[in-house]
mmCIF file with all atom_site columns, C-alpha atoms and ligand atoms in Angstrom:
data_model
loop_
_atom_site.group_PDB
_atom_site.id
_atom_site.type_symbol
_atom_site.label_atom_id
_atom_site.label_alt_id
_atom_site.label_comp_id
_atom_site.label_asym_id
_atom_site.label_entity_id
_atom_site.label_seq_id
_atom_site.pdbx_PDB_ins_code
_atom_site.Cartn_x
_atom_site.Cartn_y
_atom_site.Cartn_z
_atom_site.occupancy
_atom_site.B_iso_or_equiv
_atom_site.pdbx_formal_charge
_atom_site.auth_seq_id
_atom_site.auth_comp_id
_atom_site.auth_asym_id
_atom_site.auth_atom_id
_atom_site.pdbx_PDB_model_num
ATOM   1   C CA . MET A 1 1   ? 205.346 149.087 97.893  1.00 98.00 ? 158 MET A CA 1
ATOM   2   C CA . LYS A 1 2   ? 206.084 152.158 99.928  1.00 98.00 ? 159 LYS A CA 1
ATOM   3   C CA . GLU A 1 3   ? 205.973 155.826 99.204  1.00 98.00 ? 160 GLU A CA 1
ATOM   4   C CA . ILE A 1 4   ? 209.114 157.915 99.576  1.00 97.00 ? 161 ILE A CA 1
ATOM   5   C CA . LYS A 1 5   ? 208.415 161.606 99.596  1.00 97.00 ? 162 LYS A CA 1
ATOM   6   C CA . LYS A 1 6   ? 211.037 164.347 99.544  1.00 97.00 ? 163 LYS A CA 1
ATOM   7   C CA . GLU A 1 7   ? 210.217 167.987 100.017 1.00 96.00 ? 164 GLU A CA 1
ATOM   8   C CA . SER A 1 8   ? 212.031 170.994 98.603  1.00 97.00 ? 165 SER A CA 1
ATOM   9   C CA . THR A 1 9   ? 211.817 174.396 100.224 1.00 98.00 ? 166 THR A CA 1
ATOM   10  C CA . ILE A 1 10  ? 212.792 177.727 98.768  1.00 98.00 ? 167 ILE A CA 1
ATOM   11  C CA . TYR A 1 11  ? 212.664 181.146 100.380 1.00 98.00 ? 168 TYR A CA 1
ATOM   12  C CA . VAL A 1 12  ? 211.601 184.177 98.368  1.00 98.00 ? 169 VAL A CA 1
ATOM   13  C CA . PHE A 1 13  ? 212.814 187.709 99.009  1.00 98.00 ? 170 PHE A CA 1
ATOM   14  C CA . ASP A 1 14  ? 210.693 190.521 97.568  1.00 98.00 ? 171 ASP A CA 1
ATOM   15  C CA . ASP A 1 15  ? 213.643 192.191 95.867  1.00 97.00 ? 172 ASP A CA 1
ATOM   16  C CA . LEU A 1 16  ? 217.390 192.835 96.013  1.00 97.00 ? 173 LEU A CA 1
ATOM   17  C CA . GLN A 1 17  ? 216.927 195.302 98.860  1.00 97.00 ? 174 GLN A CA 1
ATOM   18  C CA . GLU A 1 18  ? 215.607 192.575 101.122 1.00 98.00 ? 175 GLU A CA 1
ATOM   19  C CA . LEU A 1 19  ? 218.782 190.494 100.708 1.00 98.00 ? 176 LEU A CA 1
ATOM   20  C CA . PRO A 1 20  ? 221.689 190.663 103.155 1.00 98.00 ? 177 PRO A CA 1
ATOM   21  C CA . SER A 1 21  ? 224.125 193.213 101.714 1.00 98.00 ? 178 SER A CA 1
ATOM   22  C CA . ASP A 1 22  ? 226.882 190.668 100.918 1.00 98.00 ? 179 ASP A CA 1
ATOM   23  C CA . VAL A 1 23  ? 224.409 188.527 98.992  1.00 98.00 ? 180 VAL A CA 1
ATOM   24  C CA . ALA A 1 24  ? 223.067 191.571 97.135  1.00 98.00 ? 181 ALA A CA 1
ATOM   25  C CA . TYR A 1 25  ? 226.678 192.391 96.199  1.00 98.00 ? 182 TYR A CA 1
ATOM   26  C CA . LEU A 1 26  ? 227.161 188.879 94.805  1.00 98.00 ? 183 LEU A CA 1
ATOM   27  C CA . MET A 1 27  ? 223.915 189.168 92.826  1.00 98.00 ? 184 MET A CA 1
ATOM   28  C CA . GLU A 1 28  ? 225.117 192.472 91.373  1.00 98.00 ? 185 GLU A CA 1
ATOM   29  C CA . LYS A 1 29  ? 228.245 190.650 90.210  1.00 98.00 ? 186 LYS A CA 1
ATOM   30  C CA . ALA A 1 30  ? 225.995 188.041 88.574  1.00 98.00 ? 187 ALA A CA 1
ATOM   31  C CA . MET A 1 31  ? 224.045 190.802 86.832  1.00 98.00 ? 188 MET A CA 1
ATOM   32  C CA . GLN A 1 32  ? 227.248 192.391 85.569  1.00 98.00 ? 189 GLN A CA 1
ATOM   33  C CA . ALA A 1 33  ? 228.372 188.995 84.267  1.00 98.00 ? 190 ALA A CA 1
ATOM   34  C CA . ARG A 1 34  ? 224.958 188.580 82.636  1.00 98.00 ? 191 ARG A CA 1
ATOM   35  C CA . SER A 1 35  ? 225.510 191.773 80.661  1.00 98.00 ? 192 SER A CA 1
ATOM   36  C CA . ARG A 1 36  ? 228.584 190.123 79.080  1.00 98.00 ? 193 ARG A CA 1
ATOM   37  C CA . ALA A 1 37  ? 226.734 186.909 78.082  1.00 98.00 ? 194 ALA A CA 1
ATOM   38  C CA . TYR A 1 38  ? 227.127 185.667 74.528  1.00 98.00 ? 195 TYR A CA 1
ATOM   39  C CA . ALA A 1 39  ? 223.587 184.596 73.645  1.00 98.00 ? 196 ALA A CA 1
ATOM   40  C CA . PRO A 1 40  ? 222.829 185.695 70.072  1.00 98.00 ? 197 PRO A CA 1
ATOM   41  C CA . TYR A 1 41  ? 220.641 182.653 69.356  1.00 98.00 ? 198 TYR A CA 1
ATOM   42  C CA . SER A 1 42  ? 218.307 182.503 72.344  1.00 98.00 ? 199 SER A CA 1
ATOM   43  C CA . ASN A 1 43  ? 218.567 186.141 73.430  1.00 98.00 ? 200 ASN A CA 1
ATOM   44  C CA . PHE A 1 44  ? 218.313 184.667 76.925  1.00 98.00 ? 201 PHE A CA 1
ATOM   45  C CA . GLU A 1 45  ? 221.192 185.995 78.966  1.00 98.00 ? 202 GLU A CA 1
ATOM   46  C CA . VAL A 1 46  ? 222.312 184.481 82.246  1.00 98.00 ? 203 VAL A CA 1
ATOM   47  C CA . GLY A 1 47  ? 224.995 185.550 84.694  1.00 98.00 ? 204 GLY A CA 1
ATOM   48  C CA . ALA A 1 48  ? 226.332 183.667 87.682  1.00 99.00 ? 205 ALA A CA 1
ATOM   49  C CA . ALA A 1 49  ? 228.632 184.726 90.506  1.00 98.00 ? 206 ALA A CA 1
ATOM   50  C CA . LEU A 1 50  ? 229.955 182.405 93.143  1.00 98.00 ? 207 LEU A CA 1
ATOM   51  C CA . LEU A 1 51  ? 231.725 183.092 96.400  1.00 98.00 ? 208 LEU A CA 1
ATOM   52  C CA . LEU A 1 52  ? 234.566 180.809 97.471  1.00 98.00 ? 209 LEU A CA 1
ATOM   53  C CA . ASP A 1 53  ? 235.673 180.236 101.058 1.00 98.00 ? 210 ASP A CA 1
ATOM   54  C CA . ASN A 1 54  ? 238.984 181.946 100.182 1.00 98.00 ? 211 ASN A CA 1
ATOM   55  C CA . GLY A 1 55  ? 237.040 185.157 99.498  1.00 98.00 ? 212 GLY A CA 1
ATOM   56  C CA . GLU A 1 56  ? 237.346 185.004 95.715  1.00 98.00 ? 213 GLU A CA 1
ATOM   57  C CA . ILE A 1 57  ? 234.289 185.784 93.599  1.00 98.00 ? 214 ILE A CA 1
ATOM   58  C CA . ILE A 1 58  ? 234.124 183.904 90.293  1.00 98.00 ? 215 ILE A CA 1
ATOM   59  C CA . THR A 1 59  ? 231.674 184.912 87.589  1.00 98.00 ? 216 THR A CA 1
ATOM   60  C CA . GLY A 1 60  ? 230.441 183.323 84.399  1.00 98.00 ? 217 GLY A CA 1
ATOM   61  C CA . ASN A 1 61  ? 227.772 183.723 81.764  1.00 98.00 ? 218 ASN A CA 1
ATOM   62  C CA . ASN A 1 62  ? 226.188 181.633 79.062  1.00 98.00 ? 219 ASN A CA 1
ATOM   63  C CA . GLN A 1 63  ? 228.261 181.090 75.936  1.00 98.00 ? 220 GLN A CA 1
ATOM   64  C CA . GLU A 1 64  ? 226.241 180.021 72.918  1.00 98.00 ? 221 GLU A CA 1
ATOM   65  C CA . ASN A 1 65  ? 227.383 178.442 69.679  1.00 98.00 ? 222 ASN A CA 1
ATOM   66  C CA . ALA A 1 66  ? 226.082 178.128 66.111  1.00 98.00 ? 223 ALA A CA 1
ATOM   67  C CA . SER A 1 67  ? 226.141 174.413 66.859  1.00 98.00 ? 224 SER A CA 1
ATOM   68  C CA . TYR A 1 68  ? 223.581 174.875 69.637  1.00 98.00 ? 225 TYR A CA 1
ATOM   69  C CA . PRO A 1 69  ? 224.496 171.966 71.955  1.00 98.00 ? 226 PRO A CA 1
ATOM   70  C CA . SER A 1 70  ? 228.109 173.148 72.047  1.00 98.00 ? 227 SER A CA 1
ATOM   71  C CA . GLY A 1 71  ? 227.125 176.173 74.118  1.00 98.00 ? 228 GLY A CA 1
ATOM   72  C CA . LEU A 1 72  ? 227.344 176.240 77.899  1.00 98.00 ? 229 LEU A CA 1
ATOM   73  C CA . CYS A 1 73  ? 225.187 177.697 80.662  1.00 98.00 ? 230 CYS A CA 1
ATOM   74  C CA . ALA A 1 74  ? 226.389 180.475 82.951  1.00 98.00 ? 231 ALA A CA 1
ATOM   75  C CA . GLU A 1 75  ? 226.388 178.344 86.088  1.00 98.00 ? 232 GLU A CA 1
ATOM   76  C CA . ARG A 1 76  ? 228.603 175.653 84.617  1.00 98.00 ? 233 ARG A CA 1
ATOM   77  C CA . THR A 1 77  ? 230.933 178.202 83.016  1.00 98.00 ? 234 THR A CA 1
ATOM   78  C CA . ALA A 1 78  ? 231.442 179.719 86.475  1.00 98.00 ? 235 ALA A CA 1
ATOM   79  C CA . ILE A 1 79  ? 231.691 176.582 88.583  1.00 98.00 ? 236 ILE A CA 1
ATOM   80  C CA . TYR A 1 80  ? 234.014 174.761 86.171  1.00 98.00 ? 237 TYR A CA 1
ATOM   81  C CA . TYR A 1 81  ? 236.303 177.773 86.115  1.00 98.00 ? 238 TYR A CA 1
ATOM   82  C CA . ALA A 1 82  ? 236.274 177.838 89.914  1.00 98.00 ? 239 ALA A CA 1
ATOM   83  C CA . GLY A 1 83  ? 237.002 174.118 90.048  1.00 98.00 ? 240 GLY A CA 1
ATOM   84  C CA . SER A 1 84  ? 239.839 174.466 87.569  1.00 98.00 ? 241 SER A CA 1
ATOM   85  C CA . GLN A 1 85  ? 241.494 177.445 89.256  1.00 98.00 ? 242 GLN A CA 1
ATOM   86  C CA . TYR A 1 86  ? 240.804 176.773 92.936  1.00 98.00 ? 243 TYR A CA 1
ATOM   87  C CA . PRO A 1 87  ? 240.426 173.000 93.300  1.00 98.00 ? 244 PRO A CA 1
ATOM   88  C CA . GLU A 1 88  ? 240.794 173.136 97.088  1.00 98.00 ? 245 GLU A CA 1
ATOM   89  C CA . ALA A 1 89  ? 238.327 175.974 97.686  1.00 98.00 ? 246 ALA A CA 1
ATOM   90  C CA . LYS A 1 90  ? 234.741 175.445 98.772  1.00 98.00 ? 247 LYS A CA 1
ATOM   91  C CA . VAL A 1 91  ? 231.847 177.190 97.055  1.00 98.00 ? 248 VAL A CA 1
ATOM   92  C CA . ILE A 1 92  ? 229.822 178.994 99.698  1.00 98.00 ? 249 ILE A CA 1
ATOM   93  C CA . ARG A 1 93  ? 227.032 180.380 97.525  1.00 98.00 ? 250 ARG A CA 1
ATOM   94  C CA . MET A 1 94  ? 226.089 181.163 93.969  1.00 98.00 ? 251 MET A CA 1
ATOM   95  C CA . ALA A 1 95  ? 223.923 184.026 92.699  1.00 98.00 ? 252 ALA A CA 1
ATOM   96  C CA . ILE A 1 96  ? 222.200 183.712 89.317  1.00 98.00 ? 253 ILE A CA 1
ATOM   97  C CA . SER A 1 97  ? 220.320 186.279 87.260  1.00 98.00 ? 254 SER A CA 1
ATOM   98  C CA . ALA A 1 98  ? 218.595 185.716 83.909  1.00 98.00 ? 255 ALA A CA 1
ATOM   99  C CA . SER A 1 99  ? 217.087 188.150 81.427  1.00 98.00 ? 256 SER A CA 1
ATOM   100 C CA . SER A 1 100 ? 215.455 187.798 78.045  1.00 98.00 ? 257 SER A CA 1
ATOM   101 C CA . LYS A 1 101 ? 215.007 190.050 75.067  1.00 92.00 ? 258 LYS A CA 1
ATOM   102 C CA . MET A 1 102 ? 211.876 187.995 74.188  1.00 94.00 ? 259 MET A CA 1
ATOM   103 C CA . THR A 1 103 ? 209.892 187.737 77.410  1.00 95.00 ? 260 THR A CA 1
ATOM   104 C CA . ALA A 1 104 ? 209.512 189.221 80.888  1.00 95.00 ? 261 ALA A CA 1
ATOM   105 C CA . THR A 1 105 ? 211.891 187.897 83.515  1.00 96.00 ? 262 THR A CA 1
ATOM   106 C CA . ASP A 1 106 ? 210.614 189.404 86.731  1.00 96.00 ? 263 ASP A CA 1
ATOM   107 C CA . THR A 1 107 ? 210.155 186.177 88.682  1.00 97.00 ? 264 THR A CA 1
ATOM   108 C CA . PRO A 1 108 ? 212.922 183.886 89.996  1.00 98.00 ? 265 PRO A CA 1
ATOM   109 C CA . ILE A 1 109 ? 214.397 181.694 87.248  1.00 98.00 ? 266 ILE A CA 1
ATOM   110 C CA . PRO A 1 110 ? 215.898 178.478 88.596  1.00 98.00 ? 267 PRO A CA 1
ATOM   111 C CA . PRO A 1 111 ? 219.028 176.826 87.175  1.00 98.00 ? 268 PRO A CA 1
ATOM   112 C CA . CYS A 1 112 ? 218.464 174.102 84.584  1.00 98.00 ? 269 CYS A CA 1
ATOM   113 C CA . GLY A 1 113 ? 218.691 170.437 85.446  1.00 98.00 ? 270 GLY A CA 1
ATOM   114 C CA . ALA A 1 114 ? 222.089 169.963 83.809  1.00 98.00 ? 271 ALA A CA 1
ATOM   115 C CA . CYS A 1 115 ? 223.532 172.796 85.898  1.00 98.00 ? 272 CYS A CA 1
ATOM   116 C CA . ARG A 1 116 ? 221.997 171.378 89.073  1.00 98.00 ? 273 ARG A CA 1
ATOM   117 C CA . GLN A 1 117 ? 223.730 168.080 88.302  1.00 98.00 ? 274 GLN A CA 1
ATOM   118 C CA . ALA A 1 118 ? 227.039 169.858 87.665  1.00 98.00 ? 275 ALA A CA 1
ATOM   119 C CA . MET A 1 119 ? 226.739 171.938 90.824  1.00 98.00 ? 276 MET A CA 1
ATOM   120 C CA . VAL A 1 120 ? 225.768 169.041 93.077  1.00 98.00 ? 277 VAL A CA 1
ATOM   121 C CA . GLU A 1 121 ? 229.057 167.347 92.169  1.00 98.00 ? 278 GLU A CA 1
ATOM   122 C CA . TYR A 1 122 ? 230.923 170.138 93.983  1.00 98.00 ? 279 TYR A CA 1
ATOM   123 C CA . GLU A 1 123 ? 228.493 170.138 96.889  1.00 98.00 ? 280 GLU A CA 1
ATOM   124 C CA . VAL A 1 124 ? 229.188 166.435 97.432  1.00 97.00 ? 281 VAL A CA 1
ATOM   125 C CA . LYS A 1 125 ? 232.945 166.826 96.817  1.00 97.00 ? 282 LYS A CA 1
ATOM   126 C CA . GLN A 1 126 ? 233.360 169.641 99.334  1.00 98.00 ? 283 GLN A CA 1
ATOM   127 C CA . ILE A 1 127 ? 230.927 168.167 101.909 1.00 97.00 ? 284 ILE A CA 1
ATOM   128 C CA . HIS A 1 128 ? 229.426 171.620 102.327 1.00 98.00 ? 285 HIS A CA 1
ATOM   129 C CA . ASP A 1 129 ? 226.086 172.881 101.074 1.00 98.00 ? 286 ASP A CA 1
ATOM   130 C CA . ILE A 1 130 ? 226.091 175.544 98.376  1.00 98.00 ? 287 ILE A CA 1
ATOM   131 C CA . GLU A 1 131 ? 223.476 178.258 98.863  1.00 98.00 ? 288 GLU A CA 1
ATOM   132 C CA . LEU A 1 132 ? 221.758 179.274 95.647  1.00 98.00 ? 289 LEU A CA 1
ATOM   133 C CA . TYR A 1 133 ? 220.100 182.623 95.041  1.00 98.00 ? 290 TYR A CA 1
ATOM   134 C CA . PHE A 1 134 ? 218.319 183.051 91.725  1.00 98.00 ? 291 PHE A CA 1
ATOM   135 C CA . MET A 1 135 ? 216.246 185.745 90.066  1.00 98.00 ? 292 MET A CA 1
ATOM   136 C CA . GLY A 1 136 ? 215.205 187.157 86.734  1.00 98.00 ? 293 GLY A CA 1
ATOM   137 C CA . ALA A 1 137 ? 216.336 190.572 85.598  1.00 98.00 ? 294 ALA A CA 1
ATOM   138 C CA . LYS A 1 138 ? 214.470 192.239 88.457  1.00 97.00 ? 295 LYS A CA 1
ATOM   139 C CA . GLY A 1 139 ? 211.939 191.507 91.174  1.00 98.00 ? 296 GLY A CA 1
ATOM   140 C CA . ALA A 1 140 ? 211.878 188.630 93.623  1.00 98.00 ? 297 ALA A CA 1
ATOM   141 C CA . VAL A 1 141 ? 214.941 186.583 94.540  1.00 98.00 ? 298 VAL A CA 1
ATOM   142 C CA . ALA A 1 142 ? 214.626 182.928 95.531  1.00 98.00 ? 299 ALA A CA 1
ATOM   143 C CA . LYS A 1 143 ? 217.012 181.110 97.863  1.00 98.00 ? 300 LYS A CA 1
ATOM   144 C CA . SER A 1 144 ? 217.686 177.389 98.104  1.00 98.00 ? 301 SER A CA 1
ATOM   145 C CA . ASN A 1 145 ? 219.823 176.275 101.035 1.00 98.00 ? 302 ASN A CA 1
ATOM   146 C CA . SER A 1 146 ? 221.566 173.666 98.912  1.00 98.00 ? 303 SER A CA 1
ATOM   147 C CA . VAL A 1 147 ? 221.774 172.293 95.392  1.00 98.00 ? 304 VAL A CA 1
ATOM   148 C CA . VAL A 1 148 ? 220.463 168.887 96.370  1.00 98.00 ? 305 VAL A CA 1
ATOM   149 C CA . ASN A 1 149 ? 217.333 170.631 97.679  1.00 98.00 ? 306 ASN A CA 1
ATOM   150 C CA . LEU A 1 150 ? 216.586 171.404 94.017  1.00 98.00 ? 307 LEU A CA 1
ATOM   151 C CA . LEU A 1 151 ? 217.623 167.902 92.928  1.00 97.00 ? 308 LEU A CA 1
ATOM   152 C CA . PRO A 1 152 ? 215.927 165.300 95.110  1.00 95.00 ? 309 PRO A CA 1
ATOM   153 C CA . PHE A 1 153 ? 216.772 161.658 94.356  1.00 96.00 ? 310 PHE A CA 1
ATOM   154 C CA . VAL A 1 154 ? 220.178 162.849 93.252  1.00 96.00 ? 311 VAL A CA 1
ATOM   155 C CA . PHE A 1 155 ? 222.624 160.863 91.157  1.00 96.00 ? 312 PHE A CA 1
ATOM   156 C CA . ASP A 1 156 ? 226.037 161.263 92.758  1.00 95.00 ? 313 ASP A CA 1
ATOM   157 C CA . LYS A 1 157 ? 229.227 159.301 93.389  1.00 94.00 ? 314 LYS A CA 1
ATOM   158 C CA . THR A 1 158 ? 227.635 157.209 96.118  1.00 93.00 ? 315 THR A CA 1
ATOM   159 C CA . VAL A 1 159 ? 225.896 155.122 93.442  1.00 93.00 ? 316 VAL A CA 1
ATOM   160 C CA . LEU A 1 160 ? 229.164 154.381 91.640  1.00 95.00 ? 317 LEU A CA 1
ATOM   161 C CA . PHE A 1 161 ? 231.097 152.620 94.384  1.00 89.00 ? 318 PHE A CA 1
HETATM 162 N N1 . THU B 2 .   ? 220.971 178.939 80.366  1.00 64.26 ? 428 THU B N1 1
HETATM 163 C C1 . THU B 2 .   ? 221.838 179.185 81.375  1.00 64.26 ? 428 THU B C1 1
HETATM 164 O O1 . THU B 2 .   ? 222.867 179.847 81.183  1.00 64.26 ? 428 THU B O1 1
HETATM 165 N N2 . THU B 2 .   ? 221.562 178.682 82.601  1.00 64.26 ? 428 THU B N2 1
HETATM 166 C C2 . THU B 2 .   ? 220.465 177.934 82.897  1.00 64.26 ? 428 THU B C2 1
HETATM 167 O O2 . THU B 2 .   ? 220.342 177.441 84.021  1.00 64.26 ? 428 THU B O2 1
HETATM 168 C C3 . THU B 2 .   ? 219.428 177.745 81.899  1.00 64.26 ? 428 THU B C3 1
HETATM 169 C C4 . THU B 2 .   ? 219.749 178.178 80.528  1.00 64.26 ? 428 THU B C4 1
HETATM 170 C C5 . THU B 2 .   ? 221.271 179.442 79.031  1.00 64.26 ? 428 THU B C5 1
HETATM 171 C C6 . THU B 2 .   ? 221.563 178.372 78.012  1.00 64.26 ? 428 THU B C6 1
HETATM 172 C C7 . THU B 2 .   ? 221.207 179.076 76.720  1.00 64.26 ? 428 THU B C7 1
HETATM 173 O O3 . THU B 2 .   ? 222.321 179.854 76.294  1.00 64.26 ? 428 THU B O3 1
HETATM 174 C C8 . THU B 2 .   ? 220.093 180.036 77.116  1.00 64.26 ? 428 THU B C8 1
HETATM 175 O O4 . THU B 2 .   ? 220.185 180.173 78.525  1.00 64.26 ? 428 THU B O4 1
HETATM 176 C C9 . THU B 2 .   ? 218.706 179.564 76.734  1.00 64.26 ? 428 THU B C9 1
HETATM 177 O O5 . THU B 2 .   ? 218.453 178.282 77.204  1.00 64.26 ? 428 THU B O5 1
#
């Protein structure tokens, strides 16, 4: 038996002002998208904005449903739209902001596991890391240099063939 250890590192900026201006701009787009979320059941609103290597910015937000599992997270709404409209483009980075009408969201809120799995598909496909920046409604912003950094022991196409 041997131990295999993988480490994940994130970087935390104090606030939006500490971000490079182009990243702060992308996060503002995520916040604007968040304000258009459809989340009447959880009251937890999430916005995502991603930058493509062709310069396009794609945004998305969570879309809930009376049949709860039929809803979709903001990150997947955005990245599936990007994949459907710009199949050849690479995703450079994604900014994510979450807010809640029920609880404080002033610390970085990471993407859920299902979204990490969806996002890592594109990271592997494009052979280029996707930077992730994530935050609550205000306060600190966390950065991960890649999706796989948040998903060690990843399941990807290399296990299929
Ligand atoms: N949600 C997202 O949009 N992204 C995540 O990464 C986590 C959760 C949404 C799904 C649901 O509409 C609400 O937040 C509460 O889970």
